[in-house]
Short mmCIF file of C-alpha atoms in Angstrom, two decimals:
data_model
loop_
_atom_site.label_atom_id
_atom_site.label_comp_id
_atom_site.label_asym_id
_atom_site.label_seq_id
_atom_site.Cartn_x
_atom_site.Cartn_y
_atom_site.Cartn_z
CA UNK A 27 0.00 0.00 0.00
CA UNK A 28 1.60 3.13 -0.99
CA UNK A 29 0.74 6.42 1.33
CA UNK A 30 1.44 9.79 -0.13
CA UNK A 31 2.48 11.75 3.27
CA UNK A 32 1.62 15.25 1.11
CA UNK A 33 -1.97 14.63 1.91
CA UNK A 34 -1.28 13.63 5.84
CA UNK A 35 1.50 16.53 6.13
CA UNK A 36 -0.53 19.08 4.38
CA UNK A 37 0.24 21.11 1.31
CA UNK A 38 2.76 23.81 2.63
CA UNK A 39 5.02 21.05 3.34
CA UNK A 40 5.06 19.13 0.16
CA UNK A 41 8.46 19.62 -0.45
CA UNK A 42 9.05 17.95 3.09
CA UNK A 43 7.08 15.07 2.45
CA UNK A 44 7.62 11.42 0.89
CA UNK A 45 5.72 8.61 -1.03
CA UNK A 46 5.79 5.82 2.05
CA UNK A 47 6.18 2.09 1.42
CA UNK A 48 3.94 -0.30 4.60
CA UNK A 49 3.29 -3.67 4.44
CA UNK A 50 0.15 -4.33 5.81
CA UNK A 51 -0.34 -8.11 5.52
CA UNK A 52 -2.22 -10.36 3.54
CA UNK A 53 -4.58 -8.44 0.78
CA UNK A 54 -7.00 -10.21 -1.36
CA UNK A 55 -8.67 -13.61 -1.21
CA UNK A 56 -6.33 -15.47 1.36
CA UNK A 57 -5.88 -19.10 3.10
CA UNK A 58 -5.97 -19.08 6.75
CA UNK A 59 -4.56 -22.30 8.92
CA UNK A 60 -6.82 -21.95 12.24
CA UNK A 61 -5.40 -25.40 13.95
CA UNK A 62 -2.61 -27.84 13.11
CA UNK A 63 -1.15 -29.79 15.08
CA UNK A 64 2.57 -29.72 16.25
CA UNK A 65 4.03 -32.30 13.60
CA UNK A 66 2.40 -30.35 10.51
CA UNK A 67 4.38 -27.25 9.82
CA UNK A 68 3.57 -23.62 8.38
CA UNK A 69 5.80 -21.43 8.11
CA UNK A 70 5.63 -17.62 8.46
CA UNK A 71 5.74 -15.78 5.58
CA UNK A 72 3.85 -14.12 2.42
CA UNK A 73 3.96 -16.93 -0.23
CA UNK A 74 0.98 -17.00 -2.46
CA UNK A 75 -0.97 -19.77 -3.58
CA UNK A 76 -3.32 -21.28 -6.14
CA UNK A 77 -6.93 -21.98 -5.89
CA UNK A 78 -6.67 -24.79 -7.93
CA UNK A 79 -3.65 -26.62 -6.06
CA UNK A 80 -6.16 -26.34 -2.28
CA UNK A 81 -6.59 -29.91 -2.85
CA UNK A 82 -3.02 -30.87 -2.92
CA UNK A 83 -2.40 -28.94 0.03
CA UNK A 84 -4.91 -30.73 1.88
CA UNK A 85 -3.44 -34.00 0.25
CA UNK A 86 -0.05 -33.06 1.89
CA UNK A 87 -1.32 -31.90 5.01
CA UNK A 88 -3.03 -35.73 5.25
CA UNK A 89 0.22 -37.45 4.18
CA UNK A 90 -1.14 -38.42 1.08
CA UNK A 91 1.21 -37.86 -2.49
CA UNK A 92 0.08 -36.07 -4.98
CA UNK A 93 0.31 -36.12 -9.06
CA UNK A 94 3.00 -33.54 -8.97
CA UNK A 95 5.02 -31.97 -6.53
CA UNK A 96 3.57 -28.75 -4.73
CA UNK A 97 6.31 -25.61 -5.32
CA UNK A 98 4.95 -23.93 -2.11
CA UNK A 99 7.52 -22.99 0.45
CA UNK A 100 4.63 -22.40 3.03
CA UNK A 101 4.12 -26.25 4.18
CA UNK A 102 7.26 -27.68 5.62
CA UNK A 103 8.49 -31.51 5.57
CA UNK A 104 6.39 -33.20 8.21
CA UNK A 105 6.82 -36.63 10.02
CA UNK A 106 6.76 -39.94 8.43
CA UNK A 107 5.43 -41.26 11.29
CA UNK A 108 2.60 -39.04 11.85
CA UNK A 109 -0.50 -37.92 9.80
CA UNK A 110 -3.32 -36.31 11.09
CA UNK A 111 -6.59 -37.83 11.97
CA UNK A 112 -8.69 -35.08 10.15
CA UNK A 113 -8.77 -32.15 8.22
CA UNK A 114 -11.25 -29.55 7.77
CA UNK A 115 -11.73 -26.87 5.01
CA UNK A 116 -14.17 -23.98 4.80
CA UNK A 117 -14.66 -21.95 1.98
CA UNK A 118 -16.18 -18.84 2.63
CA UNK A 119 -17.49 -16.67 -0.35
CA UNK A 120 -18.59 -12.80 -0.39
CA UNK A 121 -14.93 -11.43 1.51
CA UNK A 122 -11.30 -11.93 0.90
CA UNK A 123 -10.26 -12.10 4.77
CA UNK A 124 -11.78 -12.46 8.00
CA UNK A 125 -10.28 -10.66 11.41
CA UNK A 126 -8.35 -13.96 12.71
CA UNK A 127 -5.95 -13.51 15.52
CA UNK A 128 -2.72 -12.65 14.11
CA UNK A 129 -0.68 -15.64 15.45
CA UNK A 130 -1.89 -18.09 12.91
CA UNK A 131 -0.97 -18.68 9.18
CA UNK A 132 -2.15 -16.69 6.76
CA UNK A 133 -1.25 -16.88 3.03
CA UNK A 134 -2.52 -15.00 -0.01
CA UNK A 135 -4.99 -16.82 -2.86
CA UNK A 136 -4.36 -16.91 -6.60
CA UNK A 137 -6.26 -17.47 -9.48
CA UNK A 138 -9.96 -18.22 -6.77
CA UNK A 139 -11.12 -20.61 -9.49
CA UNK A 140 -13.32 -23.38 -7.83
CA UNK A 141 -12.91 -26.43 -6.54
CA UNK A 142 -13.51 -29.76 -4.58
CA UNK A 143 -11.85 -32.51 -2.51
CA UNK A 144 -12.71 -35.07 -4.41
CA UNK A 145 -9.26 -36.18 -5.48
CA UNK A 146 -8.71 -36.42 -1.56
CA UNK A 147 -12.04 -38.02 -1.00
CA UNK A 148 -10.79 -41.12 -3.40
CA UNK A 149 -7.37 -41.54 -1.82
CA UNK A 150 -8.94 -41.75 1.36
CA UNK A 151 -10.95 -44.25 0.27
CA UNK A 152 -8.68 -46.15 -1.48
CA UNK A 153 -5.64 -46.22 0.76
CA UNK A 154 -8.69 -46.73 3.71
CA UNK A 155 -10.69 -49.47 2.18
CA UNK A 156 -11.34 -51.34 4.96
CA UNK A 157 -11.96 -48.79 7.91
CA UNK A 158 -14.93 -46.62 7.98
CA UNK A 159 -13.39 -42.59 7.02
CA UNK A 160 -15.72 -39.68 7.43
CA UNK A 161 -15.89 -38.06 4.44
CA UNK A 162 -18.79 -34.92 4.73
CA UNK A 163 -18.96 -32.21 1.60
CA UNK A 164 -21.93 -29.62 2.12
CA UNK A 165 -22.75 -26.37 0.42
CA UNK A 166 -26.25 -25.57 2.45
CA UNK A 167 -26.60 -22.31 0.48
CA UNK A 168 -26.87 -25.14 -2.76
CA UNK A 169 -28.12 -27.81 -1.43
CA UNK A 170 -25.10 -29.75 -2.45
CA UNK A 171 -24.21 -32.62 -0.35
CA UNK A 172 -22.09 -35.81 -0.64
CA UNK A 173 -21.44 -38.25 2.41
CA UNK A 174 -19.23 -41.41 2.77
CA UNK A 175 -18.43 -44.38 5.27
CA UNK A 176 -19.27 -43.52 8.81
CA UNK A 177 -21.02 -39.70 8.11
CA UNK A 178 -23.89 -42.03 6.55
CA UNK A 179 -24.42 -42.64 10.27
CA UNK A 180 -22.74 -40.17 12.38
CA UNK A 181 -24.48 -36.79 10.46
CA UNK A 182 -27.75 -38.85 9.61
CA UNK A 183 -29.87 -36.27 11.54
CA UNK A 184 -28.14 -32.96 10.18
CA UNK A 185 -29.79 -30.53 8.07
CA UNK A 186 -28.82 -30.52 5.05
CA UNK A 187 -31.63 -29.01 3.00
CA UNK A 188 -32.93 -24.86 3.54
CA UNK A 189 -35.97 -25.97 4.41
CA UNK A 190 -34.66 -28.26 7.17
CA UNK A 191 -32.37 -25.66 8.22
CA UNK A 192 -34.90 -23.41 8.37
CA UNK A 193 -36.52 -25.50 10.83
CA UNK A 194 -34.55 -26.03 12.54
CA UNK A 195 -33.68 -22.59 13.36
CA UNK A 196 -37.30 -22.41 14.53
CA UNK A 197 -36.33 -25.16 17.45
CA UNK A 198 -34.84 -24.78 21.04
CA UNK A 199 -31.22 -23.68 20.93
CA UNK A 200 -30.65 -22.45 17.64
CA UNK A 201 -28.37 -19.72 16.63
CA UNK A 202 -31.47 -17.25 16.87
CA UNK A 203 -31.55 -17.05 20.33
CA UNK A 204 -28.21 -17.89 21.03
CA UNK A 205 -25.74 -15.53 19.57
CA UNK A 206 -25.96 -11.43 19.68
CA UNK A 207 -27.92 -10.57 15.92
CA UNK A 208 -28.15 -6.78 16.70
CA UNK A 209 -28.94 -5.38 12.82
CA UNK A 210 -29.52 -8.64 11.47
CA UNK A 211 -32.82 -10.14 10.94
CA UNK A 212 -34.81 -13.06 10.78
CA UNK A 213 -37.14 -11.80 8.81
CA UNK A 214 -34.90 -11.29 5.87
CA UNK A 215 -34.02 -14.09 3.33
CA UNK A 216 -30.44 -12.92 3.12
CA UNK A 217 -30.00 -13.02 6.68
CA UNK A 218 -31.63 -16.51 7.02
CA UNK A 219 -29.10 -17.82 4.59
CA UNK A 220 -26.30 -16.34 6.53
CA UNK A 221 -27.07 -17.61 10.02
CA UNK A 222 -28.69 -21.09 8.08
CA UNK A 223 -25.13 -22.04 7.48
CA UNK A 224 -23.78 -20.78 11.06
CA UNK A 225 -26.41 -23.09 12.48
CA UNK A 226 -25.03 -26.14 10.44
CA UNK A 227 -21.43 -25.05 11.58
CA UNK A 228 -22.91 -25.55 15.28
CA UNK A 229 -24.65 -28.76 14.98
CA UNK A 230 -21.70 -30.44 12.72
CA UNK A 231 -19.78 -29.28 16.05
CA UNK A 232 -21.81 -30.70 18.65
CA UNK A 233 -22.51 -34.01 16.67
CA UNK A 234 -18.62 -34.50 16.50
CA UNK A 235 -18.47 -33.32 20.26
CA UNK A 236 -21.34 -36.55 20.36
CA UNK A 237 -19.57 -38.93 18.48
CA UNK A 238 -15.81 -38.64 19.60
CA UNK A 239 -14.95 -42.21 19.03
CA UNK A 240 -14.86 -40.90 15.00
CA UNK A 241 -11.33 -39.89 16.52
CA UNK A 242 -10.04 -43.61 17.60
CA UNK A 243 -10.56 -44.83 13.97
CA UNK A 244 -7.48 -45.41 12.09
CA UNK A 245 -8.82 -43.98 9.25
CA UNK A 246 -8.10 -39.98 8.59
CA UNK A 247 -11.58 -38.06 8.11
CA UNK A 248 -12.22 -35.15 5.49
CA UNK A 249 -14.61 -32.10 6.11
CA UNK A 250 -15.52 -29.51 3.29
CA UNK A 251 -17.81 -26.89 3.75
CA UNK A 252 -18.95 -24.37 1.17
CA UNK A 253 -20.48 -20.92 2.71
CA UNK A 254 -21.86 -18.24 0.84
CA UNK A 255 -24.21 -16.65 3.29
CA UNK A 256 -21.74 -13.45 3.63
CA UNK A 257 -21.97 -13.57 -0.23
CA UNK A 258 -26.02 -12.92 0.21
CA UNK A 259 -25.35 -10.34 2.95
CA UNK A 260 -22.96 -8.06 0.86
CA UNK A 261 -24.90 -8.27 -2.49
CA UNK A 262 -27.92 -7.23 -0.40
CA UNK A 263 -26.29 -4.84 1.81
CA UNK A 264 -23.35 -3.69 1.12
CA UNK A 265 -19.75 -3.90 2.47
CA UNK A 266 -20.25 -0.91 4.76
CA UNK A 267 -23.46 -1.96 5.95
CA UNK A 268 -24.12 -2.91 9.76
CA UNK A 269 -25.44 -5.98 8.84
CA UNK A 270 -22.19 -6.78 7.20
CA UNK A 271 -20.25 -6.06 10.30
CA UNK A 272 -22.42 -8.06 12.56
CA UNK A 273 -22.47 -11.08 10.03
CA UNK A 274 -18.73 -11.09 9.82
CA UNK A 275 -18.09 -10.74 13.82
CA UNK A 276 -20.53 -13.78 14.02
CA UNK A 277 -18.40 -15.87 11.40
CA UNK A 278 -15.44 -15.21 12.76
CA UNK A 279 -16.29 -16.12 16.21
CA UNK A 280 -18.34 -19.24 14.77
CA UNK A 281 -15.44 -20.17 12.66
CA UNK A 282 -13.16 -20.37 15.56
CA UNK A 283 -15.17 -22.75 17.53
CA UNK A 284 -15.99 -24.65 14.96
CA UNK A 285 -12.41 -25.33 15.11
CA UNK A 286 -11.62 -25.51 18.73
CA UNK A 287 -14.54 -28.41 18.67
CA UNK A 288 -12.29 -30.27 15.94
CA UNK A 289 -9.05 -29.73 17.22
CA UNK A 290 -10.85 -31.08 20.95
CA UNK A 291 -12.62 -34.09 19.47
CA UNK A 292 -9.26 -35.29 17.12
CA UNK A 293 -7.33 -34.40 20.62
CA UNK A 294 -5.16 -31.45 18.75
CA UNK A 295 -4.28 -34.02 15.97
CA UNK A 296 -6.63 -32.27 13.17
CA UNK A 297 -6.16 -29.46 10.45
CA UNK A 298 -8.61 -26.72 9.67
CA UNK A 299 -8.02 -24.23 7.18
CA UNK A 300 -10.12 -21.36 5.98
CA UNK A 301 -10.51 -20.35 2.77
CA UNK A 302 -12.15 -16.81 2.06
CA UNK A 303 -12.58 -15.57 -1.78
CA UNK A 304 -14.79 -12.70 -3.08
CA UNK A 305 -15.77 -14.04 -6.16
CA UNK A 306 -15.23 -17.44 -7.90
CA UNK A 307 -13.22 -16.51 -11.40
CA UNK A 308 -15.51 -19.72 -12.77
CA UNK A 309 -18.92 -21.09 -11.83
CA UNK A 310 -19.13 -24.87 -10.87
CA UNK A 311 -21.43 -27.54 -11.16
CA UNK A 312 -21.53 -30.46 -9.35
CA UNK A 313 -23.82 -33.14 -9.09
CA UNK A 314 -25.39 -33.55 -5.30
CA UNK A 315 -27.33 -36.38 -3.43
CA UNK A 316 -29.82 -36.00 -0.99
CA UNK A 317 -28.62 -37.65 2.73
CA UNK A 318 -31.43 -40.70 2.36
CA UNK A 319 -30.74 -41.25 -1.21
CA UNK A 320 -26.58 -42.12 -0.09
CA UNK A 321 -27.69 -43.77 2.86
CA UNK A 322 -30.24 -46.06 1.35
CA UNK A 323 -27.97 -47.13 -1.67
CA UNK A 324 -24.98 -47.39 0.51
CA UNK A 325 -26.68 -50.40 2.99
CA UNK A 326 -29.09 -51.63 -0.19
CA UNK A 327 -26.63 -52.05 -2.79
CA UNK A 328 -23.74 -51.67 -1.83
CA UNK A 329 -22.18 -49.74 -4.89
CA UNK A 330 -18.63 -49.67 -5.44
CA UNK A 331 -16.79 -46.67 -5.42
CA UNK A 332 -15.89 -44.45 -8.72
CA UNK A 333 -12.81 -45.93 -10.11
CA UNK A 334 -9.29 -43.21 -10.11
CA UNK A 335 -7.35 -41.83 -12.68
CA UNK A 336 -5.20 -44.71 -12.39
CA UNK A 337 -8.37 -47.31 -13.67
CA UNK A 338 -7.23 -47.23 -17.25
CA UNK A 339 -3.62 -48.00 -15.97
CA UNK A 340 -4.08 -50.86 -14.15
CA UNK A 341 -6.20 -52.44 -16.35
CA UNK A 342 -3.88 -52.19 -19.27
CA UNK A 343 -1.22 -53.98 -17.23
CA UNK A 344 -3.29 -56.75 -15.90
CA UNK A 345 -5.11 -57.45 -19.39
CA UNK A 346 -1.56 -57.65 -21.18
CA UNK A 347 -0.19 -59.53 -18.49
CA UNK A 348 -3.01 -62.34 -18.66
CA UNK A 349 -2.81 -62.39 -21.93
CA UNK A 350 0.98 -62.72 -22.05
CA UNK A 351 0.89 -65.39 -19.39
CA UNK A 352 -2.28 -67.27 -21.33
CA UNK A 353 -0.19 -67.63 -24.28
CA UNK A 354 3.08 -68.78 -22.46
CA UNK A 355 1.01 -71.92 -20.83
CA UNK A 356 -0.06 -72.76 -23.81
CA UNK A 357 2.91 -72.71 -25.86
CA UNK A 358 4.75 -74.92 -22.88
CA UNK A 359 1.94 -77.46 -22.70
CA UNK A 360 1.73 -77.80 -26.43
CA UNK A 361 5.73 -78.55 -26.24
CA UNK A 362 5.57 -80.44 -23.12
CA UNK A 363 2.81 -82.62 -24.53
CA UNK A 364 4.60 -83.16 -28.27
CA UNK A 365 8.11 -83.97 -26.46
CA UNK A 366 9.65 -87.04 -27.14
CA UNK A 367 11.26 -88.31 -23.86
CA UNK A 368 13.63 -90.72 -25.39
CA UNK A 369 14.77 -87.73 -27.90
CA UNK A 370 13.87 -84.51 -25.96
CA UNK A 371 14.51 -85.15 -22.45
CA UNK A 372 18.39 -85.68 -21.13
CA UNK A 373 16.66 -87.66 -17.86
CA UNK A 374 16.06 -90.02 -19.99
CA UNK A 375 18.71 -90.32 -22.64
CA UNK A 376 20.48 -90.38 -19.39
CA UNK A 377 18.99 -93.48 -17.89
CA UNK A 378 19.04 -95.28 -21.12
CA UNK A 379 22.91 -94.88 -21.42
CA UNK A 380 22.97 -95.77 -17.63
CA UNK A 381 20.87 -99.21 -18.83
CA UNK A 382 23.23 -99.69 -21.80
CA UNK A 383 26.50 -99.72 -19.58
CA UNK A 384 25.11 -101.95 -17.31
#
């Protein structure tokens, strides 16, 4: 940010005055680290990032390799022994930053084009087969939901749709009478959005805070949450609009419990990062599932999983290979069963030598 000191020292004293250089932190859509734990490493520092290369951030973060190597000094070399049990990423839409303490990470975004976990979604299930991950991707605002292994079970009862929200922001102990909404209203369909998606940021918390045995699983769990509430609030508002203020105070606050809860139900061994863009460069379309429909085919039928990148791979190598091996028994048994043992085989022209001598 550049200052010109002629319009803070007045005009008489131009000649006395300077064009000022401050740093003043991370501008623009940003990535904020709210909890890791000790053996996952940010460093300090100013070192931009891509939208698009989130995921294999959160890949790293899990353990997990990636397709190609992440040029990002802000992640440092973790343990080998040591991954963490969860990880937890927010994306908030309609601000590029939120007022976070100023001891945690804090990195600028690039290039806010959209995007999803899925690629870590499929490693966890593939590496994790056998266990039972959490794997929980909601955007209430779209109604866009998609649920694996033991979130079937574990976020059975959550609202997922507005009109469940909505209801249950009608109930005992919602957000409504809970936290401070001074300007904001519930009257208001922008506002309703906006504290709809705090209230499913509270009862995500307290079923996690119900379920803490998620935590003694071996397998790593994945949380992705889309908000774009504050996106309703500003194009309805305005930036310098009380409401705005009062929305953003609640976030923030909201957002920081959300991951004390995590951080206390994985026992300090989770990630949570916070992702807060303006505006999307791209739109993006995704196909959702309603919480019965994935529950009911998941203990009906019993579908198996959408096949990697790596499917077309693997199957080239194991159809060549049975082919390859095919072929080779049946060129051996042909020879083995046209040999002539008297001719052929030395065991035997061997023995019959053996014979003659004697």
């Amino acid at each position: 940010i550049f200052v010109n000191m002629t319009d803070v020292c007045g005009r008489s004293a131009r000649e006395n005055c300077f064009l000022y250089y401050f740093p003043l932190g991370v501008l623009g859509d940003s990535l904020t680290v709210l909890r890791s734990p000790p053996y996952v490493t940010f460093q300090d520092g100013q070192w931009p990032i891509s939208g698009e290369k989130v995921p294999d951030l959160v890949a790293l973060t899990m353990g997990f390799s990636i397709r190609e190597d992440l040029d990002w000094p802000g992640l440092a070399a973790g343990s080998l022994f040591q991954r963490p049990r969860a990880n937890a990423l927010i994306v908030v839409r309609g601000l590029d930053s939120l007022d976070f303490p100023k001891n945690i990470s804090s990195y600028p975004l690039e290039n806010p084009v959209p995007f999803t976990l899925d690629s870590v979604a499929n490693t966890v299930h593939t590496l994790f087969a056998g266990s039972t991950p959490v794997v929980l991707q909601l955007a209430p605002s779209e109604e866009r939901l998609y649920m694996m292994g033991m979130a079937n079970t574990v976020f059975e009862d959550l609202p997922v749709t507005l009109q469940q929200i909505r209801g249950r922001l009608s109930q005992d102990g919602s957000v409504l009478t809970s936290l401070p909404l001074i300007s904001l209203s519930r009257n208001n369909e922008a506002d309703l959005l906006f504290l709809s998606e705090v209230q499913v940021l509270y009862d995500i918390s307290a079923l996690l805070q119900k379920h803490k045995h998620l935590a003694k699983d071996p397998a790593p769990d994945l949380y992705s949450l889309e908000l774009a509430g504050l996106e309703e609030i500003v194009r309805r508002y305005g930036t310098d609009s009380p409401q705005f203020a009062d929305a953003t105070r609640i976030l923030t606050s909201t957002l920081q419990k959300f991951a004390d809860d995590v951080a206390n139900v994985y026992a300090n061994n989770a990630v949570v990062e916070v992702v807060t863009v303006k505006t999307f460069e791209a739109p993006l379309t995704r196909k959702s599932r309603s919480i019965l429909q994935i529950s009911n085919q998941g203990s009906l039928y019993n579908l198996a999983y959408k096949y990697d990148y790596d499917y077309a791979v693997v199957f080239n190598i194991v159809l060549w290979l049975m082919i390859v091996l095919a072929l080779a028994v049946i060129v051996i048994s042909y020879n083995l069963w046209n040999m002539d043992p008297g001719y052929d085989s030395i065991i035997y022209r061997m023995t019959n030598q053996k014979i003659r001598l004697d």
